JSON list of C-alpha atoms in Angstrom, two decimals:
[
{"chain": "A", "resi": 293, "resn": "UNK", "atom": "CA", "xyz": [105.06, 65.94, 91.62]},
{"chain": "A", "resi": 294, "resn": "UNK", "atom": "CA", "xyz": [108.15, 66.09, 89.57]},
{"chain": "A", "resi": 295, "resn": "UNK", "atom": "CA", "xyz": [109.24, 69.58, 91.09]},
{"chain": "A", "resi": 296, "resn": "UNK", "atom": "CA", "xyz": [108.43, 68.59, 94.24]},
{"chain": "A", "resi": 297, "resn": "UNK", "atom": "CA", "xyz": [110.76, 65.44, 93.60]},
{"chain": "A", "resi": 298, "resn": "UNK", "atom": "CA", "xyz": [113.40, 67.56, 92.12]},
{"chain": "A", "resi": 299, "resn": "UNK", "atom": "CA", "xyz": [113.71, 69.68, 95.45]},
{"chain": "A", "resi": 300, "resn": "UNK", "atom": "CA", "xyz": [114.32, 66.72, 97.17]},
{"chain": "A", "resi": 301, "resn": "UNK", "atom": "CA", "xyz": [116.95, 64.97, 94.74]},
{"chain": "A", "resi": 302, "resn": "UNK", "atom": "CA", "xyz": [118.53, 68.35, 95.06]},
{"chain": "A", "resi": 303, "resn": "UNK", "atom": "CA", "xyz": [118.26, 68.29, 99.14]},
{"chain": "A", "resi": 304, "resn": "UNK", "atom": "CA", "xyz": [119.99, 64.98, 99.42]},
{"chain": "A", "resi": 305, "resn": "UNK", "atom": "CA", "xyz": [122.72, 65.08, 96.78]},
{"chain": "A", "resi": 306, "resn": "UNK", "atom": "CA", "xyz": [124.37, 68.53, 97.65]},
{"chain": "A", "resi": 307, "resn": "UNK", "atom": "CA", "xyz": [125.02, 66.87, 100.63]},
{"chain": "A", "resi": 308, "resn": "UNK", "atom": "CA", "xyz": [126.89, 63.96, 99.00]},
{"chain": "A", "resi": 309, "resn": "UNK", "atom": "CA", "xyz": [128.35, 66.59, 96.96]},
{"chain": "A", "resi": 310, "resn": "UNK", "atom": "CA", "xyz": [129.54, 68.90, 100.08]},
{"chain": "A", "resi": 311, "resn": "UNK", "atom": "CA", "xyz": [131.00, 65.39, 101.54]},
{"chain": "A", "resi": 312, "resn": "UNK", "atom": "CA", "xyz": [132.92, 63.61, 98.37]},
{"chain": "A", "resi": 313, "resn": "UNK", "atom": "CA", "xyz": [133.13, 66.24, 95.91]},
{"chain": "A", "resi": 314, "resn": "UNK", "atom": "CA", "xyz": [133.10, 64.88, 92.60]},
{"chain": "A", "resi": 315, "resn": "UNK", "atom": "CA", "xyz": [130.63, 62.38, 92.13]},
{"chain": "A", "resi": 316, "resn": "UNK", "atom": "CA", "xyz": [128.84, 60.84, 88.70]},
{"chain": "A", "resi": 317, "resn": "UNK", "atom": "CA", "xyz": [125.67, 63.69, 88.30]},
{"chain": "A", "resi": 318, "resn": "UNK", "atom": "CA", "xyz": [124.50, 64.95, 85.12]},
{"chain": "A", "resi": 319, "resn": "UNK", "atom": "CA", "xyz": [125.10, 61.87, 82.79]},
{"chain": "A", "resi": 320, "resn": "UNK", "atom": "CA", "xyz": [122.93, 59.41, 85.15]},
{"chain": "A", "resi": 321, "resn": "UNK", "atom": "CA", "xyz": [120.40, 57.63, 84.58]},
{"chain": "A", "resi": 322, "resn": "UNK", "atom": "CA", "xyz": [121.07, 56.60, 80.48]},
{"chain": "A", "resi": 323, "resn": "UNK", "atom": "CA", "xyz": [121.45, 52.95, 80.94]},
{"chain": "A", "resi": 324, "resn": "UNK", "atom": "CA", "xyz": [125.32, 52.84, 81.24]},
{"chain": "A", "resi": 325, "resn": "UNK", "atom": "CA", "xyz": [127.08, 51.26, 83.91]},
{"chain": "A", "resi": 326, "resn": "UNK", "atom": "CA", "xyz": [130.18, 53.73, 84.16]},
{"chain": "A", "resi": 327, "resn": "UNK", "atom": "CA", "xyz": [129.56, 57.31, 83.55]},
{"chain": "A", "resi": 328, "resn": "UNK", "atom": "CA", "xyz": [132.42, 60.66, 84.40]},
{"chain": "A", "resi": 329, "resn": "UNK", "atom": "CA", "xyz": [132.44, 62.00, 87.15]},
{"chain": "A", "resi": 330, "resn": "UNK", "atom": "CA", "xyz": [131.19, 65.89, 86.90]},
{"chain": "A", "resi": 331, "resn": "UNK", "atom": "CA", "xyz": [133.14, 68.42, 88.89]},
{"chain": "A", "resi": 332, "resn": "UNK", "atom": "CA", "xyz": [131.40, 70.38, 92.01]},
{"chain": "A", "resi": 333, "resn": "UNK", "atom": "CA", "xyz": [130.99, 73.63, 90.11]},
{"chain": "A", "resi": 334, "resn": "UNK", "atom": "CA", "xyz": [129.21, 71.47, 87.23]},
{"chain": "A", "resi": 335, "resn": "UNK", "atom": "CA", "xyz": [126.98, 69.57, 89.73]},
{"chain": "A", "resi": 336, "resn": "UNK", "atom": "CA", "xyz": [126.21, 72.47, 91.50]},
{"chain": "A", "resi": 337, "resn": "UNK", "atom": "CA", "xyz": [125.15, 74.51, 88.05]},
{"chain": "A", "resi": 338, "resn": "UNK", "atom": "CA", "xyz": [122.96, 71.48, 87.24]},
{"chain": "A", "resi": 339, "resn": "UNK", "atom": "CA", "xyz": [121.57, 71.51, 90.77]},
{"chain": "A", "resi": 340, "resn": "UNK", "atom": "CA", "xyz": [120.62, 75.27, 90.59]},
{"chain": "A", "resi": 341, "resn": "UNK", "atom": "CA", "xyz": [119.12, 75.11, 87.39]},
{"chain": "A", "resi": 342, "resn": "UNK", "atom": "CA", "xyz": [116.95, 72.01, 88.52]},
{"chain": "A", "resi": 343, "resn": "UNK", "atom": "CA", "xyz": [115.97, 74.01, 91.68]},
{"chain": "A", "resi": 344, "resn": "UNK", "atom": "CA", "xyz": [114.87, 77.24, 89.22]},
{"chain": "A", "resi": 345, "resn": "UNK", "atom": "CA", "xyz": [113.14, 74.76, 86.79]},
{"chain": "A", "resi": 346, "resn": "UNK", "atom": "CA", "xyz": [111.60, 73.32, 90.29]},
{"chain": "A", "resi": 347, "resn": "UNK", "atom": "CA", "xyz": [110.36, 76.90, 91.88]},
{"chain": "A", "resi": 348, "resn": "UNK", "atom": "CA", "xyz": [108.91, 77.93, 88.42]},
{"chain": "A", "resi": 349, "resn": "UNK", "atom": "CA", "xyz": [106.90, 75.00, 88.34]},
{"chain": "A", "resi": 350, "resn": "UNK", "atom": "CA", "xyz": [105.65, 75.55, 92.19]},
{"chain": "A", "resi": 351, "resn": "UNK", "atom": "CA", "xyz": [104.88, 79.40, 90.90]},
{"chain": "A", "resi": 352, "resn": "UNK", "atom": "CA", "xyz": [103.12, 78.59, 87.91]},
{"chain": "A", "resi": 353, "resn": "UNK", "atom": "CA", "xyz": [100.60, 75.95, 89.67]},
{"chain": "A", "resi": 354, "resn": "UNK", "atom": "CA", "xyz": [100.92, 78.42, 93.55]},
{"chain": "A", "resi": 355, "resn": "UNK", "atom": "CA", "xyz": [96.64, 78.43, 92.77]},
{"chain": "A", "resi": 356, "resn": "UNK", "atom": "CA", "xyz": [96.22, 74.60, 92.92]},
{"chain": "A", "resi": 357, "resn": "UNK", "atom": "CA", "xyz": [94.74, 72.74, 95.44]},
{"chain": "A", "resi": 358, "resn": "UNK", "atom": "CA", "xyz": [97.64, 70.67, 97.06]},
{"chain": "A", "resi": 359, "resn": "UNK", "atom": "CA", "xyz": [95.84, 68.98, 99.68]},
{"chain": "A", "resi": 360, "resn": "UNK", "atom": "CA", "xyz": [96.38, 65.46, 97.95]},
{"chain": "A", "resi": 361, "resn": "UNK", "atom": "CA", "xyz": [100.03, 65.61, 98.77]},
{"chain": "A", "resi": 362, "resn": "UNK", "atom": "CA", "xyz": [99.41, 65.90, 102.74]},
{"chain": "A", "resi": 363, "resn": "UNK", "atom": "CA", "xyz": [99.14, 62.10, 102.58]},
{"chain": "A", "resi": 364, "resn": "UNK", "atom": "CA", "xyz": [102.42, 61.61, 101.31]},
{"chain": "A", "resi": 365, "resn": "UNK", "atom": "CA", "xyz": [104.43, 64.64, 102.38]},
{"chain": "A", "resi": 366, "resn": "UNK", "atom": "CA", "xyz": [105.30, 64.29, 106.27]},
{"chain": "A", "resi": 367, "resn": "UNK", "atom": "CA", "xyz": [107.79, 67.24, 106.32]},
{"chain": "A", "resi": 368, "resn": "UNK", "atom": "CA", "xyz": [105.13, 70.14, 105.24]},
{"chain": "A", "resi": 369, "resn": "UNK", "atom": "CA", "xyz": [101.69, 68.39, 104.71]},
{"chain": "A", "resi": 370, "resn": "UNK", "atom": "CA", "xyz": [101.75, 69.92, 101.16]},
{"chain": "A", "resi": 371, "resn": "UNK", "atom": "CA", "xyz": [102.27, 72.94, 101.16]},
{"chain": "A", "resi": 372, "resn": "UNK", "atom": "CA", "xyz": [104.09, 74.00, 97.98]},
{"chain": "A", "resi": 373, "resn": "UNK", "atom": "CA", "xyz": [104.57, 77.50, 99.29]},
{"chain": "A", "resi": 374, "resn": "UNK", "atom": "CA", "xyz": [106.39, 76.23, 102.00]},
{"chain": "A", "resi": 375, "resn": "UNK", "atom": "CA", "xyz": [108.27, 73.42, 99.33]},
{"chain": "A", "resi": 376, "resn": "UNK", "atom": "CA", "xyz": [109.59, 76.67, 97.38]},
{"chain": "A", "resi": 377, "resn": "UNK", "atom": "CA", "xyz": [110.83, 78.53, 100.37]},
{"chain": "A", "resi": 378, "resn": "UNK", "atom": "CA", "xyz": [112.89, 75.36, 101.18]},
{"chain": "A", "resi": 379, "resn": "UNK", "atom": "CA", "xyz": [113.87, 75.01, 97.30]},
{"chain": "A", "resi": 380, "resn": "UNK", "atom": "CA", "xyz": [114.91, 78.93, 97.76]},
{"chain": "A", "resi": 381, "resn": "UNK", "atom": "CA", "xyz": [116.95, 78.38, 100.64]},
{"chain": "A", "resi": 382, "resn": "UNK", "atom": "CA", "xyz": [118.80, 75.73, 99.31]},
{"chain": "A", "resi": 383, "resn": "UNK", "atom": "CA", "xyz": [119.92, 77.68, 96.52]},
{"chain": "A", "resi": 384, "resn": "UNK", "atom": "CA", "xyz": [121.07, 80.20, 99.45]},
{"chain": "A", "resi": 385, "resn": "UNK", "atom": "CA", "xyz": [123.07, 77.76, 101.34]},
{"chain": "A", "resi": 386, "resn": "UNK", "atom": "CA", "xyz": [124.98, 76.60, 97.79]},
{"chain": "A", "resi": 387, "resn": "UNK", "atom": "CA", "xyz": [125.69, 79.93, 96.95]},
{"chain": "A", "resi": 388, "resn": "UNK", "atom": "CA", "xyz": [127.16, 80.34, 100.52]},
{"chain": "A", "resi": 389, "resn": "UNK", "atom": "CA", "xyz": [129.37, 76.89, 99.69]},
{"chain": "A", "resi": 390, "resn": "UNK", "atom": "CA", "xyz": [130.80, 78.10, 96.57]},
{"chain": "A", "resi": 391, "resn": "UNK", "atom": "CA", "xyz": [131.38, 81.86, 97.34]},
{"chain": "A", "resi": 392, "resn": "UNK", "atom": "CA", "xyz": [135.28, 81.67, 96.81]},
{"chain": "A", "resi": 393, "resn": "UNK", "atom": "CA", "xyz": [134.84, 79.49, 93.69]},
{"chain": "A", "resi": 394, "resn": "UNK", "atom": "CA", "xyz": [132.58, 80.67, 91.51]},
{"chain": "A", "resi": 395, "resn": "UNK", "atom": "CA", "xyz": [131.46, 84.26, 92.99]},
{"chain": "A", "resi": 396, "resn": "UNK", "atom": "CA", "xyz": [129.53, 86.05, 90.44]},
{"chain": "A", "resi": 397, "resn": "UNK", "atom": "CA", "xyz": [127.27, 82.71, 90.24]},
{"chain": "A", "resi": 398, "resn": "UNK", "atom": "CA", "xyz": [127.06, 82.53, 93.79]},
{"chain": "A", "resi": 399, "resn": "UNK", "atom": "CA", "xyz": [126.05, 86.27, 93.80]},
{"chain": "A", "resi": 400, "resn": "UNK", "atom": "CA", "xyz": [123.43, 85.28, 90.92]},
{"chain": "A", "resi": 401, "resn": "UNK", "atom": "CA", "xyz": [122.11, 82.49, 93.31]},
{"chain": "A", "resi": 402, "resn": "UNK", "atom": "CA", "xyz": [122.13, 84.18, 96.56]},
{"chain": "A", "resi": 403, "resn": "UNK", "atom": "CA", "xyz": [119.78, 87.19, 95.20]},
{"chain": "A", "resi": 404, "resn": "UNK", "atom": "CA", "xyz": [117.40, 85.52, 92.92]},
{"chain": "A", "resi": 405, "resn": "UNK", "atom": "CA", "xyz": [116.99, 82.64, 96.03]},
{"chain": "A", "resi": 406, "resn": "UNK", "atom": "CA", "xyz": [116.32, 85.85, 98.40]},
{"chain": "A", "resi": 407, "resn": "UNK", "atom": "CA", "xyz": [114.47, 88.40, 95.89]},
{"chain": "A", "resi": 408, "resn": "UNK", "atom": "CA", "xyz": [111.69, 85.25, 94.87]},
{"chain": "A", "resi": 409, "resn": "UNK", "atom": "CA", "xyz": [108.12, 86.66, 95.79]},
{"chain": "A", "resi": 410, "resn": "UNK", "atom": "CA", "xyz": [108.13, 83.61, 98.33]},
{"chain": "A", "resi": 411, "resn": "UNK", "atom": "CA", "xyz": [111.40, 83.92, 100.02]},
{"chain": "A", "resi": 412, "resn": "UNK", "atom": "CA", "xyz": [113.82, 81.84, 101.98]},
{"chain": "A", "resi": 413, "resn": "UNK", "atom": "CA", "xyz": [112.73, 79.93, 105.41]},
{"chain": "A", "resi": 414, "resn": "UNK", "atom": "CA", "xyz": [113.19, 82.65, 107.87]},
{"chain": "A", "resi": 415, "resn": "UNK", "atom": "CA", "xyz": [111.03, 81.01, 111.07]},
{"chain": "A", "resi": 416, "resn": "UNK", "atom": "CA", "xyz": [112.07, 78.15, 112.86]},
{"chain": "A", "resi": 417, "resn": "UNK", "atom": "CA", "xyz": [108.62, 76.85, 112.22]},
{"chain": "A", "resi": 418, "resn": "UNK", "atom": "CA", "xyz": [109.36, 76.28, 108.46]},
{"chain": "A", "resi": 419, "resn": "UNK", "atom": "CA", "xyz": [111.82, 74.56, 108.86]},
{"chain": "A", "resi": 420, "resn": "UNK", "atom": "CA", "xyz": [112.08, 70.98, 106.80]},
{"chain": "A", "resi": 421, "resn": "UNK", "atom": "CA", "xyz": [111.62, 68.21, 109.58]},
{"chain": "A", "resi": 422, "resn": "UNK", "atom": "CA", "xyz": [110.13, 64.58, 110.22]},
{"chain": "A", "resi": 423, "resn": "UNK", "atom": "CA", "xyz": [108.27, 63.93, 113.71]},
{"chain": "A", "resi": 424, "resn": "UNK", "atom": "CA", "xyz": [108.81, 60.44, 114.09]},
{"chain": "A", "resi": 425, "resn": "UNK", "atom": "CA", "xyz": [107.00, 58.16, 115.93]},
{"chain": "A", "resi": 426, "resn": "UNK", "atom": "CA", "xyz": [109.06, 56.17, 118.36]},
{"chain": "A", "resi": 427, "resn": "UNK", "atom": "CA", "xyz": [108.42, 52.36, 118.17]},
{"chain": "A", "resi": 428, "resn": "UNK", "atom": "CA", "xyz": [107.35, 51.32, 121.86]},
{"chain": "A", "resi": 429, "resn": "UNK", "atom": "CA", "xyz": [109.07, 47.86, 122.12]},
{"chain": "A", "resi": 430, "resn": "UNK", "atom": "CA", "xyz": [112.62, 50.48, 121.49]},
{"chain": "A", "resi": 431, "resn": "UNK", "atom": "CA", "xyz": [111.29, 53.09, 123.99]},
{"chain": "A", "resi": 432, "resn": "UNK", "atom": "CA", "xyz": [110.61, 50.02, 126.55]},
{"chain": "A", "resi": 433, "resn": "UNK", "atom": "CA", "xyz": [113.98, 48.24, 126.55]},
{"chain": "A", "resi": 434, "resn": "UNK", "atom": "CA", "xyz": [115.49, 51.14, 126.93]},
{"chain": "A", "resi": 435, "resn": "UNK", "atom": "CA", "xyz": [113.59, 53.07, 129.85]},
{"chain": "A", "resi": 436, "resn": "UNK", "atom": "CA", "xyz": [113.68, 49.93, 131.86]},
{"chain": "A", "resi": 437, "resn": "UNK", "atom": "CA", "xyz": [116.19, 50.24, 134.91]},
{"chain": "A", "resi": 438, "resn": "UNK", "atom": "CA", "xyz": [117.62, 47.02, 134.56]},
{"chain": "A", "resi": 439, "resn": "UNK", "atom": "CA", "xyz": [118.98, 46.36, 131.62]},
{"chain": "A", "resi": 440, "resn": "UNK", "atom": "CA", "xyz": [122.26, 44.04, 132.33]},
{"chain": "A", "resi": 441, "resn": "UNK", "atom": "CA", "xyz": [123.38, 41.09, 131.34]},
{"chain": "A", "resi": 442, "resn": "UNK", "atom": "CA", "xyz": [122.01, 38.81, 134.52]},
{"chain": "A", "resi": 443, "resn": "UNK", "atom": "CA", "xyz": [124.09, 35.81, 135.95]},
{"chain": "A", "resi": 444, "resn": "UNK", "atom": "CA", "xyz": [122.70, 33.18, 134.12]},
{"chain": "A", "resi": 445, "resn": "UNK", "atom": "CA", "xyz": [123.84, 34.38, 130.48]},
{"chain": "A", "resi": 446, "resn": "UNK", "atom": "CA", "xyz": [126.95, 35.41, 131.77]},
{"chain": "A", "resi": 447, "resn": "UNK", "atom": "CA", "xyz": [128.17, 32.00, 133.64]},
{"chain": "A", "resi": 448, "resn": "UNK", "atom": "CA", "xyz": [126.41, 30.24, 130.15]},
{"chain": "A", "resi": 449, "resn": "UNK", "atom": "CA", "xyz": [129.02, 32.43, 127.93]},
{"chain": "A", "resi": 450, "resn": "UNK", "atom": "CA", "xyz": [132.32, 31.77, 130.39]}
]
């Protein structure tokens, strides 16, 4: 469960990190109110090493029977193999981002993300995504073909 959490602290962040750059990472969480802010080469070390510490605890328990997490997990239905392609592919995309920085890491990153026994997400099938249900009082108000402001409200508002 903590892996599994890990991958998706790591999903959302290196998005905040892509969009502000330096932002307050690897000191978090000790009870302090004010903590440095950790430059994008430091986040994104911490971030790879969380995803490796992630995908080698998906490997080590690949035999278990998952099938407890479909309740929770609405992106895969729990399936860890497809968790650690994801993890894997986000390693790929960081090493992309930070080619021209730090390039031997980024080499590093981009082959042990595609040389894992599991792989990267290479169908459109695996990809990580939500079917959402759309709420029917929305999908009403907004299919009806009058939708206006009527005479009444708008004479009451002059």
């Amino acid at each position: 469960m903590l892996a599994w959490a890990d991958i998706l602290k790591v999903a959302a962040l290196h998005r905040v990190v892509d969009t502000f750059g330096l932002i307050p990472y690897s000191q978090m969480g000790g009870g302090e109110l004010t903590v440095p802010y950790d430059s994008v080469e430091e986040v994104y070390r911490a971030m790879i090493a969380e995803l490796d510490a992630a995908i080698g605890v998906l490997a080590a328990t690949a035999g278990m029977d998952y099938s407890y997490y479909a309740a929770f997990d609405r992106v895969y239905g729990g399936d860890m193999l497809n968790w650690t392609r994801f993890a894997n592919s986000l390693k790929l995309r960081m090493a992309l981002r930070m080619v021209y920085v730090a390039p031997a890491l980024a080499e590093s990153t981009a082959k042990s993300a595609v040389s894992h026994p599991v792989g990267v997400l290479t169908q459109n099938s695996e990809n990580a995504s939500v079917s959402v249900q759309i709420n029917p009082f929305y999908f009403n108000i907004y299919t009806w073909g009058d939708h206006r402001a009527g005479a009444d409200i708008v004479n009451y508002m002059k």
